[in-house]
Coordinates of C-alpha atoms in Angstrom, one line a residue:
X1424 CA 20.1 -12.1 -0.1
X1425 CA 18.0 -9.0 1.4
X1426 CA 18.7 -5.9 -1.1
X1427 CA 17.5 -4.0 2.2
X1428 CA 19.5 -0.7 1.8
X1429 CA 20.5 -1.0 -1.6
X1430 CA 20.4 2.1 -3.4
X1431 CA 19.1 2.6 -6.9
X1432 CA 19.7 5.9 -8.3
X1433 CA 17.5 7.6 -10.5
X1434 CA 19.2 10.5 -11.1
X1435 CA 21.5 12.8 -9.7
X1436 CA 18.9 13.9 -7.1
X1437 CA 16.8 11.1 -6.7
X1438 CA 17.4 7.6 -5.0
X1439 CA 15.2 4.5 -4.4
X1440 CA 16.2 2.6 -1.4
X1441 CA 15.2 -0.7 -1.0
X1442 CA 13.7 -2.7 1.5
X1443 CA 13.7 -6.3 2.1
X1444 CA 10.6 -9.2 1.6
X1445 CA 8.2 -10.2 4.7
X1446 CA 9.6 -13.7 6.2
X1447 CA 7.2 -14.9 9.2
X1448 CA 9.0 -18.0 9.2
X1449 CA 12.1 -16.4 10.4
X1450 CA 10.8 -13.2 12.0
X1451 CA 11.8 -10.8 9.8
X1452 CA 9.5 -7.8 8.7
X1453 CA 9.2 -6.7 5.5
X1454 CA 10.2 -3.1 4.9
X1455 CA 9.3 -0.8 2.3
X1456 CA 11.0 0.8 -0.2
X1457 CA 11.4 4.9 0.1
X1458 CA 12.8 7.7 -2.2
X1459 CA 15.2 10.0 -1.5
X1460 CA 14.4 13.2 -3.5
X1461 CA 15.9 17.0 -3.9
X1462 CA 14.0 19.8 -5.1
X1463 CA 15.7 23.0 -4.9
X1464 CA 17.2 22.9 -1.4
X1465 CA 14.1 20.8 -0.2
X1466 CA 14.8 17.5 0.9
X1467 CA 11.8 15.1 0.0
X1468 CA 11.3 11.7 1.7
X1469 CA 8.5 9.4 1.0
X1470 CA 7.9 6.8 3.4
X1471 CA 10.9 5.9 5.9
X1472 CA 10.5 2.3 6.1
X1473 CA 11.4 0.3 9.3
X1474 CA 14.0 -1.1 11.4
X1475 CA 17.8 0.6 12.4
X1476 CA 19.4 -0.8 9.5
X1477 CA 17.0 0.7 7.0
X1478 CA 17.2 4.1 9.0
X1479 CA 20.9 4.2 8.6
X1480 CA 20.6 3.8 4.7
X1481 CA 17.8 6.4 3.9
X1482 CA 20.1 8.3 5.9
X1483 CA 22.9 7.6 3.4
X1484 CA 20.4 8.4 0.3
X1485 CA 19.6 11.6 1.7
X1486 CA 23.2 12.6 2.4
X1487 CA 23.9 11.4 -1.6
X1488 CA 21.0 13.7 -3.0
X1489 CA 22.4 16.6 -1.3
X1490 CA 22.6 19.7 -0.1
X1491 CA 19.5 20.6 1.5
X1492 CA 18.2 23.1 4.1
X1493 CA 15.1 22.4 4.5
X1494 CA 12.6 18.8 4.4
X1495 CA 9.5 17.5 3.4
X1496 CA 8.4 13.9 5.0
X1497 CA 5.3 12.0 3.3
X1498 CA 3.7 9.5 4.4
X1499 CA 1.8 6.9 1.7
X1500 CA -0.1 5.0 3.9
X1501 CA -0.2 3.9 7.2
X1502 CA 1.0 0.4 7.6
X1503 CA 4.1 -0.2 10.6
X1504 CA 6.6 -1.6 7.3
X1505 CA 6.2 2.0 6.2
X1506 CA 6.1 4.4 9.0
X1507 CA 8.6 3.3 11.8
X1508 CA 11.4 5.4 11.5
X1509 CA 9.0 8.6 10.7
X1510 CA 10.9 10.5 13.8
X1511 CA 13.4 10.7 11.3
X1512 CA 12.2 14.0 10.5
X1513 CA 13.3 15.2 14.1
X1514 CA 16.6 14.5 13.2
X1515 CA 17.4 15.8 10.7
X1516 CA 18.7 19.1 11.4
X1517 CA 16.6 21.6 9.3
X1518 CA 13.4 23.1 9.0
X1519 CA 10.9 19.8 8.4
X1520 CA 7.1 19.2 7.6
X1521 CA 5.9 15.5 8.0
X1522 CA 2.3 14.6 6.7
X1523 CA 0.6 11.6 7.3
X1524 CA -3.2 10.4 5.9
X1525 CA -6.1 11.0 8.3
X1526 CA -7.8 7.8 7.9
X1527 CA -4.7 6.3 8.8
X1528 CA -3.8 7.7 12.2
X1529 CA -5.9 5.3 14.4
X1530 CA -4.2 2.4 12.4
X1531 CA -0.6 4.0 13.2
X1532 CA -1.4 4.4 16.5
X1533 CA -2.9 1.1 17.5
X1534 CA -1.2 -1.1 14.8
X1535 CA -2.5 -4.4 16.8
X1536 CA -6.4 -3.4 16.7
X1537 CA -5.4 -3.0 12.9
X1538 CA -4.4 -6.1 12.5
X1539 CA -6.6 -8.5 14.4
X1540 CA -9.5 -7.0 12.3
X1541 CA -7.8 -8.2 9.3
X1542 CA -7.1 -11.5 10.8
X1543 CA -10.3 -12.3 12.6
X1544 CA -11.6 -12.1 8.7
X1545 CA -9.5 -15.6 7.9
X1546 CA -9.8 -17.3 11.6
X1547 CA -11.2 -20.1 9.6
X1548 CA -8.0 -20.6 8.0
X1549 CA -6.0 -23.4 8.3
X1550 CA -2.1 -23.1 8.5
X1551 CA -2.7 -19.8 10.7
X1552 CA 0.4 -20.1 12.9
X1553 CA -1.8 -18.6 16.1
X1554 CA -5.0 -17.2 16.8
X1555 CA -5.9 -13.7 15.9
X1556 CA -5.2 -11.9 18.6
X1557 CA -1.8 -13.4 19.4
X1558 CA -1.0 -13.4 15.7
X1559 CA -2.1 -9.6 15.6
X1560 CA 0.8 -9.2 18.4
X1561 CA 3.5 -11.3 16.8
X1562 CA 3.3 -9.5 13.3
X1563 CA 3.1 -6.4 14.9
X1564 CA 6.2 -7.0 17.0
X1565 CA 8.5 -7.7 14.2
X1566 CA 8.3 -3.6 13.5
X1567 CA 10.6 -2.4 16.1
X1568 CA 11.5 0.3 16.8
X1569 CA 7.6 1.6 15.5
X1570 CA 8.3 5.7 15.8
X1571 CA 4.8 6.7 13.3
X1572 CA 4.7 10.3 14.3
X1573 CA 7.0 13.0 15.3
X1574 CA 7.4 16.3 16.8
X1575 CA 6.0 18.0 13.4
X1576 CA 3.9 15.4 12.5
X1577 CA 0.4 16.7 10.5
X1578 CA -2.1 15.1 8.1
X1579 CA -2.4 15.7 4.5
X1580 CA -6.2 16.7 5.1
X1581 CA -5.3 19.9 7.3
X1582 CA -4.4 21.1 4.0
X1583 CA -7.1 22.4 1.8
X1584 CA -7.4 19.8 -1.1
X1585 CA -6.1 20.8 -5.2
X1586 CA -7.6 20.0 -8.2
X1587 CA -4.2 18.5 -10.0
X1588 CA -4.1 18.0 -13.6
X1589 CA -1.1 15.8 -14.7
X1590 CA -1.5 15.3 -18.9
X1591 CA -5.3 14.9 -19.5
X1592 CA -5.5 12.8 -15.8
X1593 CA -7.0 14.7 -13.2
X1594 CA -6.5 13.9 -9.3
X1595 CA -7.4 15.6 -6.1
X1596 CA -4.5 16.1 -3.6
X1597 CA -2.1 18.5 -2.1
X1598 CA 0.8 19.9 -4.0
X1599 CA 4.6 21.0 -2.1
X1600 CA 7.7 22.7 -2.6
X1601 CA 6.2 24.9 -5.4
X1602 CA 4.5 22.4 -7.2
X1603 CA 7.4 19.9 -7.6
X1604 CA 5.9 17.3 -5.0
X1605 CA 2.0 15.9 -6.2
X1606 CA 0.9 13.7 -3.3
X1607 CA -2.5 11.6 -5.2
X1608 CA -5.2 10.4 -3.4
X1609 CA -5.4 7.0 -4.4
X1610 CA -7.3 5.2 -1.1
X1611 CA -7.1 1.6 -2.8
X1612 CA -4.6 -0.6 -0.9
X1613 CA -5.7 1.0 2.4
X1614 CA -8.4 3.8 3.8
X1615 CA -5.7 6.5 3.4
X1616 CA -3.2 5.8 0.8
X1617 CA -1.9 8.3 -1.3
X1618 CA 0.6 8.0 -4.4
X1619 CA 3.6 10.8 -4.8
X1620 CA 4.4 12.4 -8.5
X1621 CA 8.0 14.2 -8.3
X1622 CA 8.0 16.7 -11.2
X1623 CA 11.7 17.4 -11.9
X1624 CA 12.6 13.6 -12.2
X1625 CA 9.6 12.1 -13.4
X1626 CA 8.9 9.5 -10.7
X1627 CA 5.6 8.5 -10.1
X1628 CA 5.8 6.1 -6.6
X1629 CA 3.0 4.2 -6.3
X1630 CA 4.2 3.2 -3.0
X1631 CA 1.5 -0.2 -2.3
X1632 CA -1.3 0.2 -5.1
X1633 CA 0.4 -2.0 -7.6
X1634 CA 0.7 -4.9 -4.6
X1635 CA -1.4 -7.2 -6.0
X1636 CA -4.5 -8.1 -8.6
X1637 CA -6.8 -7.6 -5.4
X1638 CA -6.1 -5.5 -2.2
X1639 CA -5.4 -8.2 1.0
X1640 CA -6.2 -5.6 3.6
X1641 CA -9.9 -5.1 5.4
X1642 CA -10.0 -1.8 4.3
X1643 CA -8.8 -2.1 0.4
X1644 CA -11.3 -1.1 -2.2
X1645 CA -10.5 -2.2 -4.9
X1646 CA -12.3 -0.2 -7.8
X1647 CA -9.9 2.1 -5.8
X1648 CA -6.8 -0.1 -7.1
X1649 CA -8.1 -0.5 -10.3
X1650 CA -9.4 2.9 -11.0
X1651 CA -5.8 4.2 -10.0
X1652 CA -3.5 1.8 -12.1
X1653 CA -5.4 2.5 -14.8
X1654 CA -4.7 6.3 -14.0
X1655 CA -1.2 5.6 -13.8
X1656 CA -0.7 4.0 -17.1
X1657 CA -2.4 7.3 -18.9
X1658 CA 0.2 9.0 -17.5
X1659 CA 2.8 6.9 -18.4
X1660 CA 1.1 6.4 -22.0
X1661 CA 1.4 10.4 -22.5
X1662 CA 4.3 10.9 -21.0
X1663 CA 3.2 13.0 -17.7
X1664 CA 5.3 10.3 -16.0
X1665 CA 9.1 8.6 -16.6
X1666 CA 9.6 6.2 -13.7
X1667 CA 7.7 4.1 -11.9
X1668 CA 8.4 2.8 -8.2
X1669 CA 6.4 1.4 -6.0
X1670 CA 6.8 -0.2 -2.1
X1671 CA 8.1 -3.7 -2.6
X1672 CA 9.2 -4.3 -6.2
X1673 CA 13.1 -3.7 -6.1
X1674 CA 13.1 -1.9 -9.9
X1675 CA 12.7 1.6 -11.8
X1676 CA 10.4 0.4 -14.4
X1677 CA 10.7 3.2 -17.4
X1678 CA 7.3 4.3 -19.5
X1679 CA 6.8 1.2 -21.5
X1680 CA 7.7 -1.2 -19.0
X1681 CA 5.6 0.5 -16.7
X1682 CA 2.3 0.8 -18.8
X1683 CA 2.9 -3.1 -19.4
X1684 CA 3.4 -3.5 -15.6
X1685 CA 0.0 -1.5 -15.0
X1686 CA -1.8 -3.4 -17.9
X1687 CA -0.4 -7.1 -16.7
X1688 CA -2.3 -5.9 -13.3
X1689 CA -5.7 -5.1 -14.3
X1690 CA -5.7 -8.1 -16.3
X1691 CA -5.1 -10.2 -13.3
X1692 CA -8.1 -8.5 -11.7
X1693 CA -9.7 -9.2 -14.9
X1694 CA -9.0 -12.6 -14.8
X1695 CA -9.0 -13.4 -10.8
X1696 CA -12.3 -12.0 -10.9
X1697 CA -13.6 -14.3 -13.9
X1698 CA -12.4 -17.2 -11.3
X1699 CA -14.4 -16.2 -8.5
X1700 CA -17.5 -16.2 -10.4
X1701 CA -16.8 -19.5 -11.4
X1702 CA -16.4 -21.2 -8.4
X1703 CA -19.3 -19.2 -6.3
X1704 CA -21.5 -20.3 -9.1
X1705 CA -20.7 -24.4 -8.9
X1706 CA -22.9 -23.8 -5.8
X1707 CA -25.6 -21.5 -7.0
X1708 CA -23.6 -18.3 -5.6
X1709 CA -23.0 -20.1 -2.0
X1710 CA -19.6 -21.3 -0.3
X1711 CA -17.4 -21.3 1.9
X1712 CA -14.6 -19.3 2.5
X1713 CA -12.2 -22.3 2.8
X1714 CA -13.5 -24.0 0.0
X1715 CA -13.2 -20.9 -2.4
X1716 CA -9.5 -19.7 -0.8
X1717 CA -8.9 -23.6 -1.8
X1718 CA -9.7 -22.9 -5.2
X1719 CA -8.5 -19.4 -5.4
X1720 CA -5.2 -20.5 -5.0
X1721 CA -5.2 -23.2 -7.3
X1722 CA -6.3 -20.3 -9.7
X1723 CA -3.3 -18.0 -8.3
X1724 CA -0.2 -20.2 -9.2
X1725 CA -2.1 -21.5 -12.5
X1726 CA -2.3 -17.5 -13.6
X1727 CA 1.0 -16.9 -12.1
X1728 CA -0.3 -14.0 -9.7
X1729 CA 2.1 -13.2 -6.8
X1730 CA 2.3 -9.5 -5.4
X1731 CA 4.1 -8.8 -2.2
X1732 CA 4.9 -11.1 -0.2
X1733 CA 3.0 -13.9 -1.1
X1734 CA 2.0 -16.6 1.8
X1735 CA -1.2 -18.3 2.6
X1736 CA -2.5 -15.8 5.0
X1737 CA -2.0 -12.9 2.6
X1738 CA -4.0 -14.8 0.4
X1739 CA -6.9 -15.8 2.6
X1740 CA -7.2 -11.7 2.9
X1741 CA -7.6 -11.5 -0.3
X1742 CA -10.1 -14.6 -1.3
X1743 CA -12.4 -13.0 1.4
X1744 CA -12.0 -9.5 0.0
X1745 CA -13.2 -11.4 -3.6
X1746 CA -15.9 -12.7 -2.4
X1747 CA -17.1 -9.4 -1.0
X1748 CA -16.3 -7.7 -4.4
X1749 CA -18.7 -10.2 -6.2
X1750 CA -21.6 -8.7 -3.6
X1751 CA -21.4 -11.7 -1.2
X1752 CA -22.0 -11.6 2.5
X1753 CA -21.1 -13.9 5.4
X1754 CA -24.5 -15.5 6.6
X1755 CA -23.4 -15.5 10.2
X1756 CA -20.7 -14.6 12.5
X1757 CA -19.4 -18.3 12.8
X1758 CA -15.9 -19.4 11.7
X1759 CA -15.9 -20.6 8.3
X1760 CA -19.4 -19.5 7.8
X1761 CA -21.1 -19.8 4.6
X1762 CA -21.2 -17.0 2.0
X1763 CA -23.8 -15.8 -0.4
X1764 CA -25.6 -13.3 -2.3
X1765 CA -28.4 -11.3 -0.1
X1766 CA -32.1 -11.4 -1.4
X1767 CA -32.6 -8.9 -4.1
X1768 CA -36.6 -9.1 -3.2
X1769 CA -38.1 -8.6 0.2
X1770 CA -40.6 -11.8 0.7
X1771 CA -44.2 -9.9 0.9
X1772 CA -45.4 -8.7 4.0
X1773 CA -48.3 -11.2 5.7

């Protein structure tokens, strides 16, 4: 069964709501997990997931961390299972501020364009249940009602940036509520992501960093994602940290099992990585992306490598963003073209 608006509490002021796992099959969106938080009479609320059902429980959460008299709505990233009840903020009765990522807002307000960029990526791949752009407008409609913005709605990068120093990591952000809220930028999983660090209970939400060994999305970086979990587990190994969520893993993961969480990840990379040089060089560094997504799933179940929500077109995303992390290009703009390293040398000039 969904866990979508189960709670977990943390402690007495701070509650993980859960969301529920992608199922295209049966058009259900996948909705991420948020925390409910209270610091002094501040109200904090990172990400607000989507769908009324999910609205009515983070309601709940923030009713069970109370009082309050004033909140603070963050936004991790811009992706619709994230962001579609963010008028919640409106609502709620009190003095609010809502932040969102600048590189995100063109993604939040034209969700579709978003998507068929990622998809046009993988139109070579079979098992695609519709062509890009009607696929684009499928996923998308499953996130209804989509409400990204409201009335108070700014970005973080209005702000002027901190130097933060949590143990001996150091991370550039923006800090809130008198230095009890650390929003990180991170910028891995997407163009804008950021990670939250709540002070008073310990959490560190990595909200979709620790989705996968490689980012799916066209605009993940992934020394980004590795860079970052690494990060993470520092803090956790020195104690700057105590909990770990994140956006789609329905747990609390405490300081060891968190470091070994981080660890398991970058060893994934490690290893996913190893497997892509090994099948782009059985053809002298050329192939095609079929042919390697073929393989790189083979390679997937053999390691045991799932992340959130696992399904072939997930992992098309990702075989393609491989091959571009191992410096290959697509030789032309065809479906299913061939890929393969770019000269290093220029052919002289006649």
């Amino acid at each position: 069964m969904s866990p979508l608006g189960d709670l977990i509490e943390i402690d007495a002021a701070t509650v993980l709501v859960l969301g529920q796992e992608l199922d295209l099959v049966h058009g259900r969106p996948d909705v991420a997990n948020t925390l409910a938080h209270r610091t002094g009479d501040t109200l904090v609320l990172v990400d607000t997931g989507v769908t009324p059902a999910f609205r009515d429980a983070l309601r709940e959460a923030a009713d069970r961390v109370g009082p309050w008299s004033r909140a603070l709505v963050l936004t991790t990233h811009g992706h619709p299972d994230h962001v579609g009840n963010n008028d919640l903020a409106d609502e709620l009765g009190v003095p609010v501020e809502h932040y969102v990522p600048a590189l995100d807002v063109d993604q939040m307000r034209d969700p579709v364009a978003y998507w068929l960029r990622a998809l046009r990526r993988i139109d070579w791949a079979a098992g695609l249940p519709a062509p890009p752009d009607v696929l684009a407008h499928e996923l998308v409609s499953l996130f209804r009602p989509m409400r990204p913005f409201g009335a108070t709605t700014r970005t973080y990068e209005e702000r002027p940036p901190e130097l933060i120093r949590l143990g001996s990591v150091r991370f550039v952000g923006w800090t809130f509520a008198d230095g009890a809220v650390r929003v990180l930028r991170s910028q891995g999983h997407c163009a804008g992501h950021v990670i939250v660090h709540l002070r008073d209970c310990g959490v560190l939400h990595l909200s979709d960093e620790g989705n996968g060994a490689c980012g799916a999305m066209a605009d993940a970086d992934q020394l980004k994602i590795q860079t970052v979990l690494g990060a993470v587990a520092r803090l956790f190994e020195e104690g700057a940290a105590e909990h770990l969520t994140d956006g789609h893993t329905f747990a609390v993961r405490g300081r060891d099992e968190a470091v070994s969480f981080l660890d398991g990840l970058l060893e994934q990379a490690t290893a996913l990585h190893g497997v892509a040089l090994r099948l782009t060089g059985e053809g002298g560094g050329r192939i095609r992306p079929s042919a390697f997504t073929a393989g790189y799933a083979a390679a997937v179940t053999e390691l045991g490598i799932g992340g959130a929500n696992p399904n072939a077109m997930f992992l098309a995303m990702m075989a393609v963003n491989q091959l571009g992390e191992l410096g290959l290009r697509p030789e032309s703009d065809e479906a299913d073209a061939p890929w393969s390293r770019p000269a290093l040398h220029e052919p002289p000039q006649v």
